[in-house]
mmCIF file of C-alpha atoms in Angstrom:
data_model
loop_
_atom_site.group_PDB
_atom_site.id
_atom_site.type_symbol
_atom_site.label_atom_id
_atom_site.label_comp_id
_atom_site.label_asym_id
_atom_site.label_seq_id
_atom_site.Cartn_x
_atom_site.Cartn_y
_atom_site.Cartn_z
ATOM 1 C CA UNK L 1319 -18.744 9.619 -22.570
ATOM 2 C CA UNK L 1320 -16.346 6.938 -23.309
ATOM 3 C CA UNK L 1321 -16.483 3.454 -21.408
ATOM 4 C CA UNK L 1322 -13.062 4.344 -19.712
ATOM 5 C CA UNK L 1323 -9.595 1.658 -19.499
ATOM 6 C CA UNK L 1324 -10.006 -2.325 -18.728
ATOM 7 C CA UNK L 1325 -10.801 -2.691 -15.556
ATOM 8 C CA UNK L 1326 -6.837 -4.217 -15.396
ATOM 9 C CA UNK L 1327 -5.737 -0.671 -15.063
ATOM 10 C CA UNK L 1328 -5.724 -0.437 -11.354
ATOM 11 C CA UNK L 1329 -4.046 1.903 -9.553
ATOM 12 C CA UNK L 1330 -4.370 5.513 -7.830
ATOM 13 C CA UNK L 1331 -3.167 7.088 -11.638
ATOM 14 C CA UNK L 1332 -5.595 4.415 -12.849
ATOM 15 C CA UNK L 1333 -8.405 5.710 -11.790
ATOM 16 C CA UNK L 1334 -7.699 9.471 -11.737
ATOM 17 C CA UNK L 1335 -6.317 9.919 -15.266
ATOM 18 C CA UNK L 1336 -10.214 8.053 -16.093
ATOM 19 C CA UNK L 1337 -11.946 11.584 -13.968
ATOM 20 C CA UNK L 1338 -9.509 13.444 -15.722
ATOM 21 C CA UNK L 1339 -9.925 12.917 -18.847
ATOM 22 C CA UNK L 1340 -13.948 12.471 -19.235
ATOM 23 C CA UNK L 1341 -14.469 15.196 -16.641
ATOM 24 C CA UNK L 1342 -11.098 17.483 -17.046
ATOM 25 C CA UNK L 1343 -13.476 20.879 -16.168
ATOM 26 C CA UNK L 1344 -14.083 19.498 -13.146
ATOM 27 C CA UNK L 1345 -11.428 19.849 -10.793
ATOM 28 C CA UNK L 1346 -13.777 19.543 -7.159
ATOM 29 C CA UNK L 1347 -15.217 16.071 -7.985
ATOM 30 C CA UNK L 1348 -12.858 13.471 -8.233
ATOM 31 C CA UNK L 1349 -14.806 9.735 -9.044
ATOM 32 C CA UNK L 1350 -14.595 7.423 -6.501
ATOM 33 C CA UNK L 1351 -11.120 4.793 -5.589
ATOM 34 C CA UNK L 1352 -11.463 1.749 -5.991
ATOM 35 C CA UNK L 1353 -8.427 0.069 -4.035
ATOM 36 C CA UNK L 1354 -5.473 0.526 -4.542
ATOM 37 C CA UNK L 1355 -2.199 0.409 -7.308
ATOM 38 C CA UNK L 1356 -0.449 0.434 -3.756
ATOM 39 C CA UNK L 1357 -0.752 3.541 -2.391
ATOM 40 C CA UNK L 1358 -0.736 4.568 -4.033
ATOM 41 C CA UNK L 1359 1.164 1.706 -4.092
ATOM 42 C CA UNK L 1360 -2.984 3.327 -3.702
ATOM 43 C CA UNK L 1361 -4.184 1.351 -6.131
ATOM 44 C CA UNK L 1362 -8.359 1.470 -6.971
ATOM 45 C CA UNK L 1363 -9.486 -2.003 -7.752
ATOM 46 C CA UNK L 1364 -12.263 -1.682 -10.421
ATOM 47 C CA UNK L 1365 -13.912 -4.705 -9.444
ATOM 48 C CA UNK L 1366 -13.227 -7.982 -10.970
ATOM 49 C CA UNK L 1367 -14.921 -9.207 -14.173
ATOM 50 C CA UNK L 1368 -14.316 -12.407 -16.154
ATOM 51 C CA UNK L 1369 -11.057 -12.219 -18.844
ATOM 52 C CA UNK L 1370 -9.584 -8.400 -16.843
ATOM 53 C CA UNK L 1371 -6.719 -10.105 -16.754
ATOM 54 C CA UNK L 1372 -6.753 -11.670 -20.259
ATOM 55 C CA UNK L 1373 -4.899 -8.625 -21.783
ATOM 56 C CA UNK L 1374 -1.595 -8.731 -19.739
ATOM 57 C CA UNK L 1375 -2.027 -13.075 -19.708
ATOM 58 C CA UNK L 1376 -3.626 -14.339 -22.671
ATOM 59 C CA UNK L 1377 -6.119 -15.777 -20.004
ATOM 60 C CA UNK L 1378 -9.174 -15.167 -18.609
ATOM 61 C CA UNK L 1379 -8.651 -16.939 -15.059
ATOM 62 C CA UNK L 1380 -6.752 -14.953 -12.849
ATOM 63 C CA UNK L 1381 -3.487 -16.719 -12.506
ATOM 64 C CA UNK L 1382 -1.496 -18.180 -9.622
ATOM 65 C CA UNK L 1383 -0.446 -16.515 -6.609
ATOM 66 C CA UNK L 1384 3.510 -16.295 -7.204
ATOM 67 C CA UNK L 1385 6.213 -18.089 -5.193
ATOM 68 C CA UNK L 1386 9.563 -17.302 -4.556
ATOM 69 C CA UNK L 1387 11.554 -20.378 -4.532
ATOM 70 C CA UNK L 1388 13.056 -19.655 -0.480
ATOM 71 C CA UNK L 1389 11.313 -21.555 2.306
ATOM 72 C CA UNK L 1390 8.172 -20.211 3.750
ATOM 73 C CA UNK L 1391 5.659 -21.126 6.079
ATOM 74 C CA UNK L 1392 1.817 -20.247 5.537
ATOM 75 C CA UNK L 1393 -0.757 -19.548 8.433
ATOM 76 C CA UNK L 1394 -3.576 -18.399 9.140
ATOM 77 C CA UNK L 1395 -5.313 -16.360 11.848
ATOM 78 C CA UNK L 1396 -9.117 -14.655 13.088
ATOM 79 C CA UNK L 1397 -9.463 -11.251 14.483
ATOM 80 C CA UNK L 1398 -12.481 -10.056 15.824
ATOM 81 C CA UNK L 1399 -14.838 -6.942 14.097
ATOM 82 C CA UNK L 1400 -17.693 -5.205 16.094
ATOM 83 C CA UNK L 1401 -20.522 -4.630 14.410
ATOM 84 C CA UNK L 1402 -23.570 -2.746 14.700
ATOM 85 C CA UNK L 1403 -27.036 -4.578 13.882
ATOM 86 C CA UNK L 1404 -30.913 -3.711 14.176
ATOM 87 C CA UNK L 1405 -32.049 -5.195 16.774
ATOM 88 C CA UNK L 1406 -36.477 -5.885 15.948
ATOM 89 C CA UNK L 1407 -37.116 -6.513 20.322
ATOM 90 C CA UNK L 1408 -34.781 -2.822 20.846
ATOM 91 C CA UNK L 1409 -34.753 0.514 20.233
ATOM 92 C CA UNK L 1410 -30.129 0.365 20.169
ATOM 93 C CA UNK L 1411 -28.990 -1.293 17.829
ATOM 94 C CA UNK L 1412 -26.826 -4.728 18.752
ATOM 95 C CA UNK L 1413 -23.933 -5.109 19.253
ATOM 96 C CA UNK L 1414 -21.767 -7.739 17.626
ATOM 97 C CA UNK L 1415 -18.525 -9.226 17.036
ATOM 98 C CA UNK L 1416 -17.619 -12.105 13.801
ATOM 99 C CA UNK L 1417 -14.358 -12.568 13.079
ATOM 100 C CA UNK L 1418 -12.091 -13.115 9.434
ATOM 101 C CA UNK L 1419 -9.152 -15.323 8.071
ATOM 102 C CA UNK L 1420 -6.110 -13.549 8.207
ATOM 103 C CA UNK L 1421 -3.531 -15.111 6.373
ATOM 104 C CA UNK L 1422 -0.211 -15.201 6.107
ATOM 105 C CA UNK L 1423 2.603 -15.941 5.057
ATOM 106 C CA UNK L 1424 6.876 -16.348 7.189
ATOM 107 C CA UNK L 1425 9.630 -16.497 4.380
ATOM 108 C CA UNK L 1426 13.376 -17.713 5.896
ATOM 109 C CA UNK L 1427 11.191 -19.118 9.524
ATOM 110 C CA UNK L 1428 14.340 -20.160 10.639
ATOM 111 C CA UNK L 1429 15.014 -17.015 11.292
ATOM 112 C CA UNK L 1430 12.695 -15.381 12.949
ATOM 113 C CA UNK L 1431 14.208 -15.279 16.503
ATOM 114 C CA UNK L 1432 17.655 -14.194 14.711
ATOM 115 C CA UNK L 1433 19.807 -11.729 16.706
ATOM 116 C CA UNK L 1434 22.246 -11.226 14.283
ATOM 117 C CA UNK L 1435 19.222 -9.974 11.538
ATOM 118 C CA UNK L 1436 15.792 -8.942 12.486
ATOM 119 C CA UNK L 1437 12.775 -9.728 10.527
ATOM 120 C CA UNK L 1438 11.244 -7.668 8.586
ATOM 121 C CA UNK L 1439 7.156 -7.067 8.646
ATOM 122 C CA UNK L 1440 5.815 -6.316 5.195
ATOM 123 C CA UNK L 1441 2.142 -3.822 5.014
ATOM 124 C CA UNK L 1442 1.149 -4.513 0.876
ATOM 125 C CA UNK L 1443 -0.840 -1.162 0.011
ATOM 126 C CA UNK L 1444 -4.254 -0.013 -0.969
ATOM 127 C CA UNK L 1445 -6.117 -0.336 0.702
ATOM 128 C CA UNK L 1446 -6.504 -3.709 -0.835
ATOM 129 C CA UNK L 1447 -3.878 -4.969 -3.269
ATOM 130 C CA UNK L 1448 -2.121 -8.175 -1.394
ATOM 131 C CA UNK L 1449 0.982 -9.151 -0.541
ATOM 132 C CA UNK L 1450 2.254 -10.410 -3.961
ATOM 133 C CA UNK L 1451 4.020 -7.507 -5.415
ATOM 134 C CA UNK L 1452 5.780 -7.349 -2.473
ATOM 135 C CA UNK L 1453 7.367 -11.218 -2.365
ATOM 136 C CA UNK L 1454 9.981 -9.606 -4.667
ATOM 137 C CA UNK L 1455 11.537 -8.612 -1.177
ATOM 138 C CA UNK L 1456 12.800 -12.070 -0.397
ATOM 139 C CA UNK L 1457 15.249 -11.921 -3.181
ATOM 140 C CA UNK L 1458 16.603 -9.005 -2.891
ATOM 141 C CA UNK L 1459 17.474 -9.092 0.725
ATOM 142 C CA UNK L 1460 19.018 -11.790 1.686
ATOM 143 C CA UNK L 1461 19.007 -13.728 5.486
ATOM 144 C CA UNK L 1462 16.455 -12.748 7.266
ATOM 145 C CA UNK L 1463 13.092 -13.379 7.585
ATOM 146 C CA UNK L 1464 10.384 -12.049 6.319
ATOM 147 C CA UNK L 1465 7.035 -11.590 7.430
ATOM 148 C CA UNK L 1466 4.063 -11.146 4.800
ATOM 149 C CA UNK L 1467 -0.289 -11.219 5.593
ATOM 150 C CA UNK L 1468 -2.915 -10.056 2.990
ATOM 151 C CA UNK L 1469 -5.142 -7.875 5.111
ATOM 152 C CA UNK L 1470 -8.648 -8.025 5.252
ATOM 153 C CA UNK L 1471 -10.454 -7.747 3.116
ATOM 154 C CA UNK L 1472 -8.281 -9.235 -0.468
ATOM 155 C CA UNK L 1473 -5.590 -11.885 -1.625
ATOM 156 C CA UNK L 1474 -6.391 -14.863 0.097
ATOM 157 C CA UNK L 1475 -7.566 -13.496 3.651
ATOM 158 C CA UNK L 1476 -11.625 -12.422 3.892
ATOM 159 C CA UNK L 1477 -13.339 -9.818 2.403
ATOM 160 C CA UNK L 1478 -16.020 -9.228 4.394
ATOM 161 C CA UNK L 1479 -18.934 -7.286 2.564
ATOM 162 C CA UNK L 1480 -19.694 -5.587 5.749
ATOM 163 C CA UNK L 1481 -17.552 -1.983 5.519
ATOM 164 C CA UNK L 1482 -17.646 -1.063 8.814
ATOM 165 C CA UNK L 1483 -15.010 -4.313 9.216
ATOM 166 C CA UNK L 1484 -12.269 -1.905 7.126
ATOM 167 C CA UNK L 1485 -10.667 1.766 8.935
ATOM 168 C CA UNK L 1486 -7.464 1.771 9.311
ATOM 169 C CA UNK L 1487 -7.509 1.759 13.364
ATOM 170 C CA UNK L 1488 -8.783 -1.766 12.422
ATOM 171 C CA UNK L 1489 -4.859 -3.330 10.058
ATOM 172 C CA UNK L 1490 -3.205 -1.572 13.139
ATOM 173 C CA UNK L 1491 -4.744 -4.290 14.975
ATOM 174 C CA UNK L 1492 -5.014 -6.724 12.809
ATOM 175 C CA UNK L 1493 -1.122 -6.373 12.947
ATOM 176 C CA UNK L 1494 -0.987 -6.122 16.639
ATOM 177 C CA UNK L 1495 -2.425 -8.734 17.158
ATOM 178 C CA UNK L 1496 -0.436 -11.263 14.057
ATOM 179 C CA UNK L 1497 2.800 -9.878 16.033
ATOM 180 C CA UNK L 1498 1.745 -11.487 19.171
ATOM 181 C CA UNK L 1499 0.222 -14.905 17.442
ATOM 182 C CA UNK L 1500 3.749 -15.294 16.460
ATOM 183 C CA UNK L 1501 6.106 -13.857 19.545
ATOM 184 C CA UNK L 1502 7.701 -11.718 17.242
ATOM 185 C CA UNK L 1503 9.665 -9.554 19.316
ATOM 186 C CA UNK L 1504 12.135 -7.564 16.900
ATOM 187 C CA UNK L 1505 11.408 -6.543 14.443
ATOM 188 C CA UNK L 1506 12.503 -3.993 11.485
ATOM 189 C CA UNK L 1507 8.603 -2.198 9.490
ATOM 190 C CA UNK L 1508 8.113 -2.087 6.135
ATOM 191 C CA UNK L 1509 5.582 -0.171 3.913
ATOM 192 C CA UNK L 1510 4.613 0.635 0.362
ATOM 193 C CA UNK L 1511 2.088 3.440 0.150
ATOM 194 C CA UNK L 1512 -1.152 2.875 1.740
ATOM 195 C CA UNK L 1513 0.947 -0.169 3.546
ATOM 196 C CA UNK L 1514 3.595 3.593 5.045
ATOM 197 C CA UNK L 1515 0.210 4.857 6.401
ATOM 198 C CA UNK L 1516 -0.695 1.818 8.221
ATOM 199 C CA UNK L 1517 3.126 1.405 9.159
ATOM 200 C CA UNK L 1518 3.616 4.650 10.710
ATOM 201 C CA UNK L 1519 0.123 4.952 12.734
ATOM 202 C CA UNK L 1520 1.139 1.621 14.508
ATOM 203 C CA UNK L 1521 4.626 2.633 15.791
ATOM 204 C CA UNK L 1522 2.312 6.301 16.881
ATOM 205 C CA UNK L 1523 -0.083 3.970 18.444
ATOM 206 C CA UNK L 1524 3.039 2.200 20.224
ATOM 207 C CA UNK L 1525 4.500 5.582 20.957
ATOM 208 C CA UNK L 1526 1.277 6.812 22.746
ATOM 209 C CA UNK L 1527 0.972 3.851 24.875
ATOM 210 C CA UNK L 1528 4.413 3.940 26.481
ATOM 211 C CA UNK L 1529 4.279 7.511 26.805
ATOM 212 C CA UNK L 1530 0.973 6.800 29.245
ATOM 213 C CA UNK L 1531 1.445 3.911 31.245
ATOM 214 C CA UNK L 1532 3.043 5.194 34.158
ATOM 215 C CA UNK L 1533 4.101 1.592 35.370
ATOM 216 C CA UNK L 1534 6.203 -1.465 33.936
ATOM 217 C CA UNK L 1535 4.878 -3.252 30.779
ATOM 218 C CA UNK L 1536 6.997 -5.720 30.904
ATOM 219 C CA UNK L 1537 4.983 -6.477 27.195
ATOM 220 C CA UNK L 1538 5.744 -2.983 24.999
ATOM 221 C CA UNK L 1539 8.970 -3.387 26.518
ATOM 222 C CA UNK L 1540 9.740 -6.585 24.649
ATOM 223 C CA UNK L 1541 8.060 -5.826 21.496
ATOM 224 C CA UNK L 1542 9.911 -2.960 20.218
ATOM 225 C CA UNK L 1543 10.065 -1.951 16.418
ATOM 226 C CA UNK L 1544 13.471 -1.380 15.772
ATOM 227 C CA UNK L 1545 12.802 0.709 12.608
ATOM 228 C CA UNK L 1546 10.996 1.159 9.354
ATOM 229 C CA UNK L 1547 10.659 2.132 6.245
ATOM 230 C CA UNK L 1548 8.234 3.909 4.070
ATOM 231 C CA UNK L 1549 7.924 3.191 0.538
ATOM 232 C CA UNK L 1550 6.155 5.834 -1.080
ATOM 233 C CA UNK L 1551 3.925 6.680 1.400
ATOM 234 C CA UNK L 1552 2.080 10.490 1.192
ATOM 235 C CA UNK L 1553 1.893 12.348 4.130
ATOM 236 C CA UNK L 1554 -1.796 13.417 3.090
ATOM 237 C CA UNK L 1555 -4.459 11.068 0.484
ATOM 238 C CA UNK L 1556 -6.159 14.900 -0.997
ATOM 239 C CA UNK L 1557 -1.846 16.555 -1.721
ATOM 240 C CA UNK L 1558 -1.350 12.675 -3.570
ATOM 241 C CA UNK L 1559 -4.270 13.060 -5.658
ATOM 242 C CA UNK L 1560 -3.355 16.535 -6.139
ATOM 243 C CA UNK L 1561 -0.159 15.884 -7.424
ATOM 244 C CA UNK L 1562 -1.096 13.040 -10.025
ATOM 245 C CA UNK L 1563 -3.538 15.572 -11.742
ATOM 246 C CA UNK L 1564 -0.527 18.041 -12.635
ATOM 247 C CA UNK L 1565 1.095 14.841 -13.327
ATOM 248 C CA UNK L 1566 -1.459 14.049 -15.827
ATOM 249 C CA UNK L 1567 -1.579 17.930 -16.208
ATOM 250 C CA UNK L 1568 1.808 18.255 -18.146
ATOM 251 C CA UNK L 1569 1.510 14.504 -19.801
ATOM 252 C CA UNK L 1570 -1.924 16.156 -21.906
ATOM 253 C CA UNK L 1571 0.381 19.199 -22.631
ATOM 254 C CA UNK L 1572 2.614 18.005 -23.749
ATOM 255 C CA UNK L 1573 1.314 15.203 -25.649
ATOM 256 C CA UNK L 1574 -1.506 18.809 -27.113
ATOM 257 C CA UNK L 1575 1.941 20.029 -28.284
ATOM 258 C CA UNK L 1576 3.480 17.163 -29.939
ATOM 259 C CA UNK L 1577 0.643 15.622 -31.606
ATOM 260 C CA UNK L 1578 -0.306 16.241 -34.805
ATOM 261 C CA UNK L 1579 -3.238 14.496 -35.145
ATOM 262 C CA UNK L 1580 -6.819 16.269 -36.286
ATOM 263 C CA UNK L 1581 -9.266 16.876 -32.689
ATOM 264 C CA UNK L 1582 -11.507 14.044 -33.218
ATOM 265 C CA UNK L 1583 -15.044 13.491 -31.155
ATOM 266 C CA UNK L 1584 -16.569 10.326 -31.657
ATOM 267 C CA UNK L 1585 -16.396 7.560 -28.181
ATOM 268 C CA UNK L 1586 -13.875 5.120 -29.629
ATOM 269 C CA UNK L 1587 -11.477 7.356 -30.429
ATOM 270 C CA UNK L 1588 -12.043 9.335 -26.803
ATOM 271 C CA UNK L 1589 -11.061 5.354 -25.026
ATOM 272 C CA UNK L 1590 -8.280 4.608 -27.277
ATOM 273 C CA UNK L 1591 -6.848 8.682 -26.141
ATOM 274 C CA UNK L 1592 -7.837 6.608 -22.528
ATOM 275 C CA UNK L 1593 -6.081 5.308 -22.711
ATOM 276 C CA UNK L 1594 -2.488 5.474 -23.914
ATOM 277 C CA UNK L 1595 -2.685 8.596 -21.432
ATOM 278 C CA UNK L 1596 -2.750 6.403 -18.869
ATOM 279 C CA UNK L 1597 -0.278 3.880 -20.638
ATOM 280 C CA UNK L 1598 1.868 6.872 -20.503
ATOM 281 C CA UNK L 1599 1.534 7.891 -16.775
ATOM 282 C CA UNK L 1600 2.131 4.268 -15.846
ATOM 283 C CA UNK L 1601 5.308 3.828 -17.990
ATOM 284 C CA UNK L 1602 6.562 7.595 -16.346
ATOM 285 C CA UNK L 1603 5.371 7.626 -12.915
ATOM 286 C CA UNK L 1604 4.015 3.952 -11.208
ATOM 287 C CA UNK L 1605 6.449 1.739 -13.145
ATOM 288 C CA UNK L 1606 8.816 2.093 -15.619
ATOM 289 C CA UNK L 1607 9.186 -1.479 -17.539
ATOM 290 C CA UNK L 1608 8.452 -1.675 -21.008
ATOM 291 C CA UNK L 1609 5.594 -4.323 -20.011
ATOM 292 C CA UNK L 1610 3.448 -4.285 -16.201
ATOM 293 C CA UNK L 1611 6.094 -6.377 -13.798
ATOM 294 C CA UNK L 1612 4.373 -9.952 -12.656
ATOM 295 C CA UNK L 1613 4.606 -9.283 -9.674
ATOM 296 C CA UNK L 1614 2.238 -6.176 -9.672
ATOM 297 C CA UNK L 1615 -0.386 -8.463 -12.413
ATOM 298 C CA UNK L 1616 -1.183 -10.921 -10.025
ATOM 299 C CA UNK L 1617 -1.271 -9.002 -7.297
ATOM 300 C CA UNK L 1618 -4.067 -7.085 -9.533
ATOM 301 C CA UNK L 1619 -5.370 -10.078 -9.674
ATOM 302 C CA UNK L 1620 -6.568 -10.838 -6.328
ATOM 303 C CA UNK L 1621 -6.578 -7.056 -4.681
ATOM 304 C CA UNK L 1622 -9.855 -6.562 -3.145
ATOM 305 C CA UNK L 1623 -13.247 -4.712 -4.628
ATOM 306 C CA UNK L 1624 -14.420 -3.701 -0.347
ATOM 307 C CA UNK L 1625 -12.456 -1.327 0.628
ATOM 308 C CA UNK L 1626 -11.489 0.481 -2.499
ATOM 309 C CA UNK L 1627 -8.342 3.001 -3.265
ATOM 310 C CA UNK L 1628 -8.210 6.162 -1.407
ATOM 311 C CA UNK L 1629 -11.705 6.830 -1.957
ATOM 312 C CA UNK L 1630 -12.498 4.323 1.364
ATOM 313 C CA UNK L 1631 -9.129 7.138 2.956
ATOM 314 C CA UNK L 1632 -9.634 10.007 1.245
ATOM 315 C CA UNK L 1633 -9.376 12.849 4.380
ATOM 316 C CA UNK L 1634 -6.480 11.389 5.512
ATOM 317 C CA UNK L 1635 -3.196 12.648 7.157
ATOM 318 C CA UNK L 1636 -0.949 12.218 9.314
ATOM 319 C CA UNK L 1637 0.094 13.857 12.478
ATOM 320 C CA UNK L 1638 2.008 14.478 14.617
ATOM 321 C CA UNK L 1639 1.683 11.794 18.244
ATOM 322 C CA UNK L 1640 0.558 13.297 20.777
ATOM 323 C CA UNK L 1641 3.344 15.315 23.113
ATOM 324 C CA UNK L 1642 3.760 13.002 25.972
ATOM 325 C CA UNK L 1643 4.098 9.708 22.999
ATOM 326 C CA UNK L 1644 7.406 7.756 23.701
ATOM 327 C CA UNK L 1645 9.917 8.297 20.765
ATOM 328 C CA UNK L 1646 8.950 6.321 17.584
ATOM 329 C CA UNK L 1647 11.620 4.238 15.397
ATOM 330 C CA UNK L 1648 14.394 5.963 13.147
ATOM 331 C CA UNK L 1649 13.042 6.087 9.484
ATOM 332 C CA UNK L 1650 14.022 6.094 6.035
ATOM 333 C CA UNK L 1651 11.084 7.404 3.499
ATOM 334 C CA UNK L 1652 11.913 6.234 0.607
ATOM 335 C CA UNK L 1653 10.873 6.794 -3.563
ATOM 336 C CA UNK L 1654 11.606 6.968 -6.921
ATOM 337 C CA UNK L 1655 12.858 10.216 -8.569
ATOM 338 C CA UNK L 1656 9.387 10.139 -11.208
ATOM 339 C CA UNK L 1657 7.293 8.817 -8.335
ATOM 340 C CA UNK L 1658 3.505 9.848 -8.861
ATOM 341 C CA UNK L 1659 4.148 10.268 -5.459
ATOM 342 C CA UNK L 1660 6.343 13.376 -4.871
ATOM 343 C CA UNK L 1661 8.023 15.564 -3.224
ATOM 344 C CA UNK L 1662 5.538 17.504 -2.041
ATOM 345 C CA UNK L 1663 3.613 14.175 -0.607
ATOM 346 C CA UNK L 1664 6.622 13.215 1.668
ATOM 347 C CA UNK L 1665 8.342 15.851 2.735
ATOM 348 C CA UNK L 1666 6.594 16.276 5.709
ATOM 349 C CA UNK L 1667 7.050 12.792 7.142
ATOM 350 C CA UNK L 1668 9.514 13.836 9.233
ATOM 351 C CA UNK L 1669 7.294 16.617 11.878
ATOM 352 C CA UNK L 1670 4.593 12.860 11.684
ATOM 353 C CA UNK L 1671 7.548 11.604 13.387
ATOM 354 C CA UNK L 1672 8.736 14.724 15.743
ATOM 355 C CA UNK L 1673 11.731 13.325 15.855
ATOM 356 C CA UNK L 1674 15.829 13.632 14.197
ATOM 357 C CA UNK L 1675 16.425 10.640 12.639
ATOM 358 C CA UNK L 1676 14.665 10.608 9.605
ATOM 359 C CA UNK L 1677 15.650 9.987 6.358
ATOM 360 C CA UNK L 1678 14.117 11.330 2.638
ATOM 361 C CA UNK L 1679 15.971 8.753 -0.202
ATOM 362 C CA UNK L 1680 15.401 9.026 -3.524
ATOM 363 C CA UNK L 1681 16.083 6.754 -5.489
ATOM 364 C CA UNK L 1682 17.802 7.549 -9.462
ATOM 365 C CA UNK L 1683 15.504 6.894 -11.934
ATOM 366 C CA UNK L 1684 12.138 4.674 -10.350
ATOM 367 C CA UNK L 1685 9.205 5.806 -9.885
ATOM 368 C CA UNK L 1686 5.938 4.289 -7.882
ATOM 369 C CA UNK L 1687 7.544 0.465 -7.213
ATOM 370 C CA UNK L 1688 10.895 0.762 -7.248
ATOM 371 C CA UNK L 1689 11.605 -3.071 -6.281
ATOM 372 C CA UNK L 1690 10.288 -3.910 -9.094
ATOM 373 C CA UNK L 1691 12.102 -1.757 -11.107
ATOM 374 C CA UNK L 1692 16.030 -1.565 -10.199
ATOM 375 C CA UNK L 1693 15.499 -4.897 -8.101
ATOM 376 C CA UNK L 1694 19.259 -5.562 -6.662
ATOM 377 C CA UNK L 1695 19.470 -0.656 -5.783
ATOM 378 C CA UNK L 1696 16.182 -1.033 -4.182
ATOM 379 C CA UNK L 1697 17.037 -4.500 -1.422
ATOM 380 C CA UNK L 1698 20.882 -2.721 -0.764
ATOM 381 C CA UNK L 1699 19.060 0.296 -0.113
ATOM 382 C CA UNK L 1700 16.501 -1.225 2.313
ATOM 383 C CA UNK L 1701 18.502 -4.046 3.824
ATOM 384 C CA UNK L 1702 21.154 -1.411 4.643
ATOM 385 C CA UNK L 1703 18.758 0.765 6.756
ATOM 386 C CA UNK L 1704 17.673 -1.958 8.742
ATOM 387 C CA UNK L 1705 21.496 -3.124 9.344
ATOM 388 C CA UNK L 1706 22.163 -0.267 11.013
ATOM 389 C CA UNK L 1707 19.472 -0.286 12.933
ATOM 390 C CA UNK L 1708 19.939 -4.731 13.887
#
């Protein structure tokens, strides 16, 4: 079996491609995916090794984090995790609480309490691909304060080795703690790829809590998500994996139809073919640029390695809130025309939100990372939607 592509090919599609090429006879067993492309941004990310970014940067050491020229303020907070530890003196496991550092960055902090242009809380993908690739949002969405944070397990935040520290529920807990710490009361929510799943689960939790509250809860009423955008986020992880396999099939068939080369079983040739097929997939369905955009390269350089991509959430399927829940915020479901998170992966969001105020938007000419492909179009689309609900 070939060695597979270098570890800098760290996207959901990239890892699935390795599985497909090396095991194209087996569809029932998908190789564990590492932390993700973002969603899919799901991204799978292999363990970091010295020099993994050399293919893009020419240097073995990871690059410094990219920074926008817009004024920003960095901060840190500590989030709890309860873990089970074996106790020698008791038949039952002892429950302990550990704390981990969650680091955030606020762009245009002076506008955080603006009543004309509410701030945007940004949730990155992965799991475990930090916020860097989404920083360009600051440049294409003017005036608004924007809050980014690296979820536990990647980037500047703590990276626990205990898997019990990771879950969608834990990530939503962290988001709630951050909003409380920053005293953010009115805001828009934006989630890209896996971040879109977190955004939905946050909105769903709040709606169910409001619906279950019989008395007035001033804190719940005061904290208001005005609207939400899910960008390239699937309702089902298994479905997006199926779609990736289908798209790879199509690319491979096209290659077989047009190729005049003779079959070669040499291991080195197989590895080169794998790289070439993944690069075609990247350009077609992940990010349609001649080279991998620097913000994405930078995010992958600091991606986590413990809670890995879609393998971390293989059974996730979005479900609607309970019947007594309050209404979820109005939503935009945004994806690229050539996105590997296809229409089949996003068409059920309307049912999940369980109200008619869900707008499906497809960006022409874009794939999974429209922000990095057509930034002005992407920024205008996002800001225009948020402006409707300020």
